PDB file of C-alpha atoms and ligand atoms in Angstrom:
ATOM      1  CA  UNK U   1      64.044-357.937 243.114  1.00  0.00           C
ATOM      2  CA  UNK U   2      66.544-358.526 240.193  1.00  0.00           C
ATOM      3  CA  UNK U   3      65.396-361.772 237.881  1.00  0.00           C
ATOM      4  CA  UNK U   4      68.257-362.751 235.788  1.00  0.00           C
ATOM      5  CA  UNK U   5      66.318-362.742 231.994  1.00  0.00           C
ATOM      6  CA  UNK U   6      66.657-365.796 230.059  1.00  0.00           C
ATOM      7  CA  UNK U   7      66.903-366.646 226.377  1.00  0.00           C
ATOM      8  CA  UNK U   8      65.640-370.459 226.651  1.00  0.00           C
ATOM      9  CA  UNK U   9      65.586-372.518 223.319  1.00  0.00           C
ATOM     10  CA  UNK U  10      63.511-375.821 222.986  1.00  0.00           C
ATOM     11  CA  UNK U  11      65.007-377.654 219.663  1.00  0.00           C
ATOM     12  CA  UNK U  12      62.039-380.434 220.084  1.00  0.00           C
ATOM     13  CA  UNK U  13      62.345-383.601 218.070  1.00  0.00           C
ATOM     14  CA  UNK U  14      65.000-381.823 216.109  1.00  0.00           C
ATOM     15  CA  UNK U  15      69.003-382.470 215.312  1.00  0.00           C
ATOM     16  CA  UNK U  16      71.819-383.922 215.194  1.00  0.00           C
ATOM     17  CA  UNK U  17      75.393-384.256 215.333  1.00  0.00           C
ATOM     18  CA  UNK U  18      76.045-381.463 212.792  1.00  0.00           C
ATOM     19  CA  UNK U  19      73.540-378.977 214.173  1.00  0.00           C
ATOM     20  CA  UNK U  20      76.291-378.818 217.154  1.00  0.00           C
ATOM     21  CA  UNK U  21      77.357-375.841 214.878  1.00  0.00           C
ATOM     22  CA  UNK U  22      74.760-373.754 215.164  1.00  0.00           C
ATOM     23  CA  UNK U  23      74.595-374.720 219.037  1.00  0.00           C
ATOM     24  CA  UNK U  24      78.746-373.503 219.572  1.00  0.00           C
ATOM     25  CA  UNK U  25      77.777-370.619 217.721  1.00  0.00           C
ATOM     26  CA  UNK U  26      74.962-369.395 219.809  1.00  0.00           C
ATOM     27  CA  UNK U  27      77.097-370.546 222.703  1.00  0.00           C
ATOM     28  CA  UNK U  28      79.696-367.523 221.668  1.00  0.00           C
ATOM     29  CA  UNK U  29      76.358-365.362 222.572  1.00  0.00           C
ATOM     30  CA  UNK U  30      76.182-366.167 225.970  1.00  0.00           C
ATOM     31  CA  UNK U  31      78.027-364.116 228.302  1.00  0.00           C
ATOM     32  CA  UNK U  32      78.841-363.395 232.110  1.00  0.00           C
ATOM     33  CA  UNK U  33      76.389-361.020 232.638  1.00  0.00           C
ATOM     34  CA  UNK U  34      72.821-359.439 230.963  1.00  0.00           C
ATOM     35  CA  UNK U  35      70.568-362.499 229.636  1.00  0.00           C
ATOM     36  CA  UNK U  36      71.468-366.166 230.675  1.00  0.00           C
ATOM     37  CA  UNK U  37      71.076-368.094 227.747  1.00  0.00           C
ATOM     38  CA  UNK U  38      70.416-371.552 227.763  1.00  0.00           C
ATOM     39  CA  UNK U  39      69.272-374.463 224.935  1.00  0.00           C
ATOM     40  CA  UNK U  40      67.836-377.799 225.424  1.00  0.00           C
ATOM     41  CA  UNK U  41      68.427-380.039 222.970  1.00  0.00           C
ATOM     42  CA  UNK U  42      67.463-383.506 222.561  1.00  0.00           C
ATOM     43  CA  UNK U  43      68.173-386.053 225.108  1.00  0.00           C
ATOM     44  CA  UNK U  44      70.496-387.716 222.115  1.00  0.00           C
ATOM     45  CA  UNK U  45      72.915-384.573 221.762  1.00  0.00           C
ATOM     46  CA  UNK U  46      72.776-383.817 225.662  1.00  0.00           C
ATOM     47  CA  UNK U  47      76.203-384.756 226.413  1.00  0.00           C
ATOM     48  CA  UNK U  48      77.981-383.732 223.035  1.00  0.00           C
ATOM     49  CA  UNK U  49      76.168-380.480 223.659  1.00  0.00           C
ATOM     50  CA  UNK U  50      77.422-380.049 227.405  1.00  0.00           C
ATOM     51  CA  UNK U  51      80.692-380.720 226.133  1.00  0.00           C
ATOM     52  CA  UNK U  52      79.928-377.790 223.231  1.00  0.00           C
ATOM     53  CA  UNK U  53      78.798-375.350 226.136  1.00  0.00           C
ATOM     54  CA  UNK U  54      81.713-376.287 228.205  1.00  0.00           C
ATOM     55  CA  UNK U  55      83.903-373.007 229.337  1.00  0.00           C
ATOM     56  CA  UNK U  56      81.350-370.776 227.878  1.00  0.00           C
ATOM     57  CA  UNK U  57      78.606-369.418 229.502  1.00  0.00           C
ATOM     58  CA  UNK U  58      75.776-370.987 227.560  1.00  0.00           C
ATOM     59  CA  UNK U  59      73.606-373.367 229.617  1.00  0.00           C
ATOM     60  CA  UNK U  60      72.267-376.835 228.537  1.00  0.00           C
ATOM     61  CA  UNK U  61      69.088-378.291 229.677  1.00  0.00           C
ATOM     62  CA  UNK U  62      66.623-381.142 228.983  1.00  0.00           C
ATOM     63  CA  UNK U  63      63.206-381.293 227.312  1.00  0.00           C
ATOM     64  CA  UNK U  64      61.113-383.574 229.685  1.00  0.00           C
ATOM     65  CA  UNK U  65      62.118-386.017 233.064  1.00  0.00           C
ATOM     66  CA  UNK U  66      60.693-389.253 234.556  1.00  0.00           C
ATOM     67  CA  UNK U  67      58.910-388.455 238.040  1.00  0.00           C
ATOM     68  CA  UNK U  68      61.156-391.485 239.253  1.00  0.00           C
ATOM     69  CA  UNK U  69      64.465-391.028 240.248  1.00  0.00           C
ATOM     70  CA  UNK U  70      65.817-394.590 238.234  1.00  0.00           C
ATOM     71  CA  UNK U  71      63.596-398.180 237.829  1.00  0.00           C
ATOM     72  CA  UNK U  72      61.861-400.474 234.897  1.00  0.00           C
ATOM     73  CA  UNK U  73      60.709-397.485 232.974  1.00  0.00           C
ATOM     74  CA  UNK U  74      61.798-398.414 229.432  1.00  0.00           C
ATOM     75  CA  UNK U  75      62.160-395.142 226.893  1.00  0.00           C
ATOM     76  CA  UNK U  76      62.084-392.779 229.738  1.00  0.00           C
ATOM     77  CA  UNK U  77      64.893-390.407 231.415  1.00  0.00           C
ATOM     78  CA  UNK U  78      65.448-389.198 235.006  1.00  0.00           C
ATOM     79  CA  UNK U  79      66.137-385.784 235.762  1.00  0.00           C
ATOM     80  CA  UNK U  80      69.565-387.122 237.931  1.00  0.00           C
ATOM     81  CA  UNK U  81      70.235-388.508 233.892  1.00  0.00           C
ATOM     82  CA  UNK U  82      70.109-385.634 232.937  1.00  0.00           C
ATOM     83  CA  UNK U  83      72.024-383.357 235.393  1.00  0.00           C
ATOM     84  CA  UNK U  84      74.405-385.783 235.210  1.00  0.00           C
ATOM     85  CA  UNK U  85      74.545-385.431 230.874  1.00  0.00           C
ATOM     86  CA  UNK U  86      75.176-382.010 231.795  1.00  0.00           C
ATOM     87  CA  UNK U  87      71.407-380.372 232.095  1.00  0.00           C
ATOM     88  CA  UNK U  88      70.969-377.327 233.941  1.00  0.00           C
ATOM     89  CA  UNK U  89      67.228-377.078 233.450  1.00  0.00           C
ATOM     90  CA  UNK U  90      64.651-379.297 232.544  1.00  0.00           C
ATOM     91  CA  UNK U  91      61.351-378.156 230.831  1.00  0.00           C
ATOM     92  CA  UNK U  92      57.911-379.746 231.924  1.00  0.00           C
ATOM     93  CA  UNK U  93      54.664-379.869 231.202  1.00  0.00           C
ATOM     94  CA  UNK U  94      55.002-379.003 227.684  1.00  0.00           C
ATOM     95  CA  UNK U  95      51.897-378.786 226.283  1.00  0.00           C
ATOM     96  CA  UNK U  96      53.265-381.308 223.406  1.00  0.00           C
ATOM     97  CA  UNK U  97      53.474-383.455 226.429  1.00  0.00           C
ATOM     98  CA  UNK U  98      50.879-382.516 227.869  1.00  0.00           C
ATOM     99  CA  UNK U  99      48.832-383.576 224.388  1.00  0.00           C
ATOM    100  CA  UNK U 100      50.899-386.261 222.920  1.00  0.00           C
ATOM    101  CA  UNK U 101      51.320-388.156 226.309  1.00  0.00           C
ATOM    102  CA  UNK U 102      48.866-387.254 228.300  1.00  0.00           C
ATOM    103  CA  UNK U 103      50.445-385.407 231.544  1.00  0.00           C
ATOM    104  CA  UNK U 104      48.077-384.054 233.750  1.00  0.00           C
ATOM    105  CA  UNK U 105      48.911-381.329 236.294  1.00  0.00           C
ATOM    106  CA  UNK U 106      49.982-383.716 238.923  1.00  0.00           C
ATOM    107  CA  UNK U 107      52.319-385.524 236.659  1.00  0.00           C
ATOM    108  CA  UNK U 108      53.727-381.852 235.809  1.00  0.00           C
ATOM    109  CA  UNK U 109      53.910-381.256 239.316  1.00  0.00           C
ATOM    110  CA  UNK U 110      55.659-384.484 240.263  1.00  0.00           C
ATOM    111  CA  UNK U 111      58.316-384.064 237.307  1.00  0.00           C
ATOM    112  CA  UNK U 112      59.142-380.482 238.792  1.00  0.00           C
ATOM    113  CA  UNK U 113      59.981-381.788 241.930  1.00  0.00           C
ATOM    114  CA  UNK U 114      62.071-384.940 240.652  1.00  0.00           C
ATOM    115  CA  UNK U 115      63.679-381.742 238.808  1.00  0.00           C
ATOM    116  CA  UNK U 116      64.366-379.753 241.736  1.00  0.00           C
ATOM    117  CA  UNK U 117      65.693-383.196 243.704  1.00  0.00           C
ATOM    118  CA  UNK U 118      68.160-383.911 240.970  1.00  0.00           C
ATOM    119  CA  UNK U 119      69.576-380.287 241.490  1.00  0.00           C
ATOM    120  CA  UNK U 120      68.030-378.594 238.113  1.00  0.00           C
ATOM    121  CA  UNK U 121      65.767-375.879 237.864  1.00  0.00           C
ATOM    122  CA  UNK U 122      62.203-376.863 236.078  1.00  0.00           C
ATOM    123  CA  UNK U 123      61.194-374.611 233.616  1.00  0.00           C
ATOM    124  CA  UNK U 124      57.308-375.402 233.884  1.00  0.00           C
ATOM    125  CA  UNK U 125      55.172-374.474 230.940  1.00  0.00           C
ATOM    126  CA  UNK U 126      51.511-373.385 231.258  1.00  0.00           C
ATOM    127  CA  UNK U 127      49.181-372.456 228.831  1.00  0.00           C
ATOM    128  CA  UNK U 128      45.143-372.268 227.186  1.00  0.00           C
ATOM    129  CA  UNK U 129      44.089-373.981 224.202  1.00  0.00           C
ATOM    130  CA  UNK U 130      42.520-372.066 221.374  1.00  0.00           C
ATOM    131  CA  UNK U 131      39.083-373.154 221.980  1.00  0.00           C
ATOM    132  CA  UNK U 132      39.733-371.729 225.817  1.00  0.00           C
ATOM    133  CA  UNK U 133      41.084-368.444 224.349  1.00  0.00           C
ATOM    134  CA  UNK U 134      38.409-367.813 222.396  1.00  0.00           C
ATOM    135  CA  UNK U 135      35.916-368.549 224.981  1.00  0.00           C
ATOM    136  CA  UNK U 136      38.090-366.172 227.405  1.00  0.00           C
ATOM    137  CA  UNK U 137      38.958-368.912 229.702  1.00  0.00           C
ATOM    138  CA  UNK U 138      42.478-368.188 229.420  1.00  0.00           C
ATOM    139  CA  UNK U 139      42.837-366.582 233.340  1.00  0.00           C
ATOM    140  CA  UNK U 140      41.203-369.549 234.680  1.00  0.00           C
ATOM    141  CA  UNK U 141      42.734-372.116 232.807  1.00  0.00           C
ATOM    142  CA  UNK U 142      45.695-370.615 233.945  1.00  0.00           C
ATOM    143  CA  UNK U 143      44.927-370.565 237.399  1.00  0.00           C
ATOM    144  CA  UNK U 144      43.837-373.968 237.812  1.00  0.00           C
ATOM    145  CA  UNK U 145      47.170-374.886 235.941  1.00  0.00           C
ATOM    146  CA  UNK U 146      49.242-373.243 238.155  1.00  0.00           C
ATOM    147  CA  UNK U 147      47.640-374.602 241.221  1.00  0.00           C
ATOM    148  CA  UNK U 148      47.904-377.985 240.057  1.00  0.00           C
ATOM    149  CA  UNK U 149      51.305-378.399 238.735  1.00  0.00           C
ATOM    150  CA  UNK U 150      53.710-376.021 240.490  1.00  0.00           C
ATOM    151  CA  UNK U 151      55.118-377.648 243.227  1.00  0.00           C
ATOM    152  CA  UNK U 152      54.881-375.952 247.233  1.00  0.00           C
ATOM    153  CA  UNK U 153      57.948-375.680 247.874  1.00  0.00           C
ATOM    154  CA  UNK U 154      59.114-374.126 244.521  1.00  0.00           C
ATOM    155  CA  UNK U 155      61.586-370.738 244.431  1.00  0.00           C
ATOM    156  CA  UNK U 156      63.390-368.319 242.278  1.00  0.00           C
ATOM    157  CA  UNK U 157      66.194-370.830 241.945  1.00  0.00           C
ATOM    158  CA  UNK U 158      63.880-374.212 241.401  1.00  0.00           C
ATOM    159  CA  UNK U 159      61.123-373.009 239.169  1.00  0.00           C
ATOM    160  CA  UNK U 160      60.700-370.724 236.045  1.00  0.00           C
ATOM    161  CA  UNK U 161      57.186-370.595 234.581  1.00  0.00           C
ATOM    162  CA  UNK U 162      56.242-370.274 231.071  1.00  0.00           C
ATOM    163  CA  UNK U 163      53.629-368.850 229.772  1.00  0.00           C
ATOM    164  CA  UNK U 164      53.262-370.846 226.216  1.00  0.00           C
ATOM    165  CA  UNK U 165      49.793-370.533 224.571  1.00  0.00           C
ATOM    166  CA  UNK U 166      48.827-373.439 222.563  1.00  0.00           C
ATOM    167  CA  UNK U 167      47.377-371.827 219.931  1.00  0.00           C
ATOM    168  CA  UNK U 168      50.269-369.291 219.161  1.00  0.00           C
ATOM    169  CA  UNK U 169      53.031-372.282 219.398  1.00  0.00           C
ATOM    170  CA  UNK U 170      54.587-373.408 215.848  1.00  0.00           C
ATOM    171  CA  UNK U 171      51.759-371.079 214.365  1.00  0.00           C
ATOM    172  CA  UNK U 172      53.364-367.703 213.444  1.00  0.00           C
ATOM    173  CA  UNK U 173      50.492-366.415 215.775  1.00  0.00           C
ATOM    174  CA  UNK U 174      51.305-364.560 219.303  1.00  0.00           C
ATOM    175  CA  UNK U 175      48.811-362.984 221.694  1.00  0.00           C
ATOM    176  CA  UNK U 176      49.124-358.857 221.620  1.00  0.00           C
ATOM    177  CA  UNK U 177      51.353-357.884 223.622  1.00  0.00           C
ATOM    178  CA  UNK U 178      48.278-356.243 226.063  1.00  0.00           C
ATOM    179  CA  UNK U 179      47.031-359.699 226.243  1.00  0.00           C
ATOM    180  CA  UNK U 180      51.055-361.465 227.028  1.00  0.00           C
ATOM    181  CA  UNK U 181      51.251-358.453 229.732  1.00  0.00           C
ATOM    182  CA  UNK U 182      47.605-359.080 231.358  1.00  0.00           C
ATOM    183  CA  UNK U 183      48.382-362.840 231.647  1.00  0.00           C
ATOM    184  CA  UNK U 184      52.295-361.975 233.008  1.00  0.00           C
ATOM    185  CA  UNK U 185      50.530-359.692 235.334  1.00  0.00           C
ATOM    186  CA  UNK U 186      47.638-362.534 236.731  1.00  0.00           C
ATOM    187  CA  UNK U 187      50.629-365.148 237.237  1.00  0.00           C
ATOM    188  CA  UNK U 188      52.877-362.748 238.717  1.00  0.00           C
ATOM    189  CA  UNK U 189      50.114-361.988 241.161  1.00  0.00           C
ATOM    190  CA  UNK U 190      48.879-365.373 241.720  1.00  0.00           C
ATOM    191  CA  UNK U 191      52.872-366.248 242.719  1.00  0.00           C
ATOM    192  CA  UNK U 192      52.942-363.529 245.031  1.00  0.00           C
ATOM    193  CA  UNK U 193      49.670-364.453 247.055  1.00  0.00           C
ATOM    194  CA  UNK U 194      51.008-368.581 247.086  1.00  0.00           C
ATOM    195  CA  UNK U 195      54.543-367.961 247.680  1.00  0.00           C
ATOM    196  CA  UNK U 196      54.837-364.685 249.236  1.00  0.00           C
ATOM    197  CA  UNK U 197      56.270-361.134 248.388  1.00  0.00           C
ATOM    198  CA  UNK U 198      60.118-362.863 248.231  1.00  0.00           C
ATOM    199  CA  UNK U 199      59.702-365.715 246.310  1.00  0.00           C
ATOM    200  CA  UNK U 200      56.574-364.487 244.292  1.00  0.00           C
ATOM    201  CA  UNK U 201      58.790-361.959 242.697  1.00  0.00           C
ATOM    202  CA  UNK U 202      62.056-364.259 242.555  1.00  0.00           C
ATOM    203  CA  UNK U 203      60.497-366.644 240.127  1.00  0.00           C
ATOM    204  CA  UNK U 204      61.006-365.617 236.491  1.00  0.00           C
ATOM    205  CA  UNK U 205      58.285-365.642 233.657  1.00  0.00           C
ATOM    206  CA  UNK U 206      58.649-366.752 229.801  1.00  0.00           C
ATOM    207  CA  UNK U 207      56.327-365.955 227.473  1.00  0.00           C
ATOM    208  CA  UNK U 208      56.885-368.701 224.497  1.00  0.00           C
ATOM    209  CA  UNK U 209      55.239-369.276 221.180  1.00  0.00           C
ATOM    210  CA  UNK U 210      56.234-367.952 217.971  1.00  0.00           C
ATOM    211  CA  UNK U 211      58.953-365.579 219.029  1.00  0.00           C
ATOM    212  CA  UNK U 212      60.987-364.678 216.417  1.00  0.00           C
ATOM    213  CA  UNK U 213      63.485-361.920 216.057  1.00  0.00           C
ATOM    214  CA  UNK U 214      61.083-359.443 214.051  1.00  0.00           C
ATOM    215  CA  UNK U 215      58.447-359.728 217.440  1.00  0.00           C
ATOM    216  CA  UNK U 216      60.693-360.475 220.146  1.00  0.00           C
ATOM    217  CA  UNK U 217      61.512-356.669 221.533  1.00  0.00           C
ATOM    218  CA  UNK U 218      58.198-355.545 221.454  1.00  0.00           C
ATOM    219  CA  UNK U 219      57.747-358.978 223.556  1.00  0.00           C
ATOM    220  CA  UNK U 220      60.413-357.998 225.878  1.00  0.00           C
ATOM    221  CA  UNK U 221      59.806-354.854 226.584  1.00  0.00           C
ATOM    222  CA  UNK U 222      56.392-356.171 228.171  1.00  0.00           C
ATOM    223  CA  UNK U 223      56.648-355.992 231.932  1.00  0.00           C
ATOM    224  CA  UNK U 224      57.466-359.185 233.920  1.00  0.00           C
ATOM    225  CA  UNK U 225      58.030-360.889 230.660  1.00  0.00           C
ATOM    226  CA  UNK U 226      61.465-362.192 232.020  1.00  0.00           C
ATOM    227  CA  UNK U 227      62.636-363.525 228.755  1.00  0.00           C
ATOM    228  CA  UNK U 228      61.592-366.428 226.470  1.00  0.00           C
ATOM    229  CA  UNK U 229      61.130-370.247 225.610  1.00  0.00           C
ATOM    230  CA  UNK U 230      61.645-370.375 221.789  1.00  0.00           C
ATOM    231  CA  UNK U 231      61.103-373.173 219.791  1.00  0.00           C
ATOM    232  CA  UNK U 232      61.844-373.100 215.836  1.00  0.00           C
ATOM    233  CA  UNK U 233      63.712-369.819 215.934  1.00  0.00           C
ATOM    234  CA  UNK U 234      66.175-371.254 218.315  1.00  0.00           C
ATOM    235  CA  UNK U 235      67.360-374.139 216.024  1.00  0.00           C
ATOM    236  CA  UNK U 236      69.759-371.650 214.151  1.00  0.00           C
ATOM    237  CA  UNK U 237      72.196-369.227 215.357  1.00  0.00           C
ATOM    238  CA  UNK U 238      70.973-366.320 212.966  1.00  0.00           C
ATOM    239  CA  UNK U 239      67.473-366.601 214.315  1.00  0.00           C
ATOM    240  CA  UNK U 240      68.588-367.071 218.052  1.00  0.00           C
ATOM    241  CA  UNK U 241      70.912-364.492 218.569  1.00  0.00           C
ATOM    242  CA  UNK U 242      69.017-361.413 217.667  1.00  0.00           C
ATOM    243  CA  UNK U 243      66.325-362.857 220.117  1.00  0.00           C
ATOM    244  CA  UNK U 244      69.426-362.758 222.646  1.00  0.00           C
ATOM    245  CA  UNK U 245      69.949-359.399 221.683  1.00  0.00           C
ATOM    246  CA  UNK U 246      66.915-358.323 221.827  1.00  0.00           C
ATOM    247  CA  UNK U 247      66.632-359.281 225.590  1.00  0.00           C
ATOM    248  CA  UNK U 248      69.472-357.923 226.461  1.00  0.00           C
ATOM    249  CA  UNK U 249      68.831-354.548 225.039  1.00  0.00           C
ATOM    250  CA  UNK U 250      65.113-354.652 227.064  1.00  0.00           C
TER     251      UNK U 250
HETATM  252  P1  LIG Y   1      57.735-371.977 218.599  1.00  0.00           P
HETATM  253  O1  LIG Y   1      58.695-370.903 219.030  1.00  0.00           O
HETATM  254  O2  LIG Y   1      58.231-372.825 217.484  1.00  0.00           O
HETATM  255  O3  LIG Y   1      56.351-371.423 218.390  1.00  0.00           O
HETATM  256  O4  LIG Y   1      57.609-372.995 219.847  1.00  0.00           O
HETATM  257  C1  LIG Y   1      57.378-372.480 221.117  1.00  0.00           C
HETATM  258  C2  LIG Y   1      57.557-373.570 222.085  1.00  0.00           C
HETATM  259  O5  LIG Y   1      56.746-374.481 222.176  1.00  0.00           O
HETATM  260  C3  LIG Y   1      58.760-373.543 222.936  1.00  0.00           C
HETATM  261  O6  LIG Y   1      58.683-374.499 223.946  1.00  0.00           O
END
């Protein structure tokens, strides 16, 4: 089973109109073939930044989606929004989200599969606190995340996971890369024994959270680390692209 590796960034609550520079240069990164790169900017520069990624090979997706497909849901987005502002993917379950909103695993699980309805892929993010790291929950925090908020019926083509400790994300802090391949491992093998040998291998794991071009090779070279979901190094075109490179060369 070939998974296609992917460069994901996550600009957060970050940009505007003039960082559409940085976003056409790291578009010029993205090619046919090797990694698929993609960015998700905020909801505000979706469409500008389609337009951007149009006739390259870059892809654009969103940050978060209603569960609802439209209604009386004032501040909020639907995923057909944002397929139709030109989103390829759609990340949820943040753990941002998950803290600063308070989405449970069922509310993950229910934005994955308005995702998948609207025609994007979710990128679905996972992942233990520090307190449950250091108390060496991190396996079955995992576990019961993944049971709760990946949807049945998800595939290769529907559903990425990412696997985006709390504690290393925005910190300069990362797991070893022992650790990032022990957890890759678990959730590989957990997919495989809920989804089958097919799809179990089809679906692609991130690791995310403090990437940076001085760790990222020794990050991708971890196996079934299927490429990454980077947040602040993926707001400028010299820090993304030698993360791009970097998983290209793994
Ligand atoms: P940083 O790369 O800034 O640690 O953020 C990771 C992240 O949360 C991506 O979704």
């Amino acid at each position: 089973m070939m998974r296609r590796k992917l460069a994901a960034g996550n600009w957060k609550m970050n940009g505007t109109v003039e960082d559409l520079t940085q976003l056409a240069e790291i578009a010029g990164a993205a090619l046919e073939t090797g990694p698929e790169v993609l960015l998700c900017p905020p909801a505000t520069l979706l469409s500008r930044a389609a337009d951007a990624a149009r006739g390259t090979w870059m892809r654009i997706g969103g940050q978060d989606c209603h569960p609802a497909a439209s209604g009386a849901h004032t501040g909020d987005i639907s995923a057909q929004m944002l397929r139709d502002a030109g989103a390829r993917y759609i990340i949820v379950g943040h753990s941002e989200r998950r803290t600063d909103h308070g989405e449970t695993d069922a509310i993950v699980r229910a934005k994955a599969e308005a995702a998948r309805a609207a025609g994007a892929t979710a990128i679905l993010c996972i992942g233990e606190t520090e307190a449950q790291y250091r108390a060496g929950d991190t396996l079955e925090v995992l576990r019961s995340q993944l049971a709760g908020s990946v949807p049945d019926d998800a595939t290769g083509d529907t559903l990425v996971l990412a696997y985006e400790p709390v504690w290393a994300i925005g910190t300069g802090l990362t797991p070893t890369t022992d650790e990032i391949g022990a957890v890759h491992n678990f959730l590989r093998d957990r997919l495989i024994d809920r989804f089958g040998p097919d799809t179990g291998t089809a679906i692609r794991l991130l690791y995310g959270g403090s990437v940076k071009p001085a760790n990222a090779a020794e990050i991708f070279a971890v196996a079934d680390v299927d490429g990454a979901l980077v947040g602040g190094a993926s707001l400028t075109a010299a820090d993304f692209i030698p993360i791009i490179d970097a998983l290209s060369a793994a």
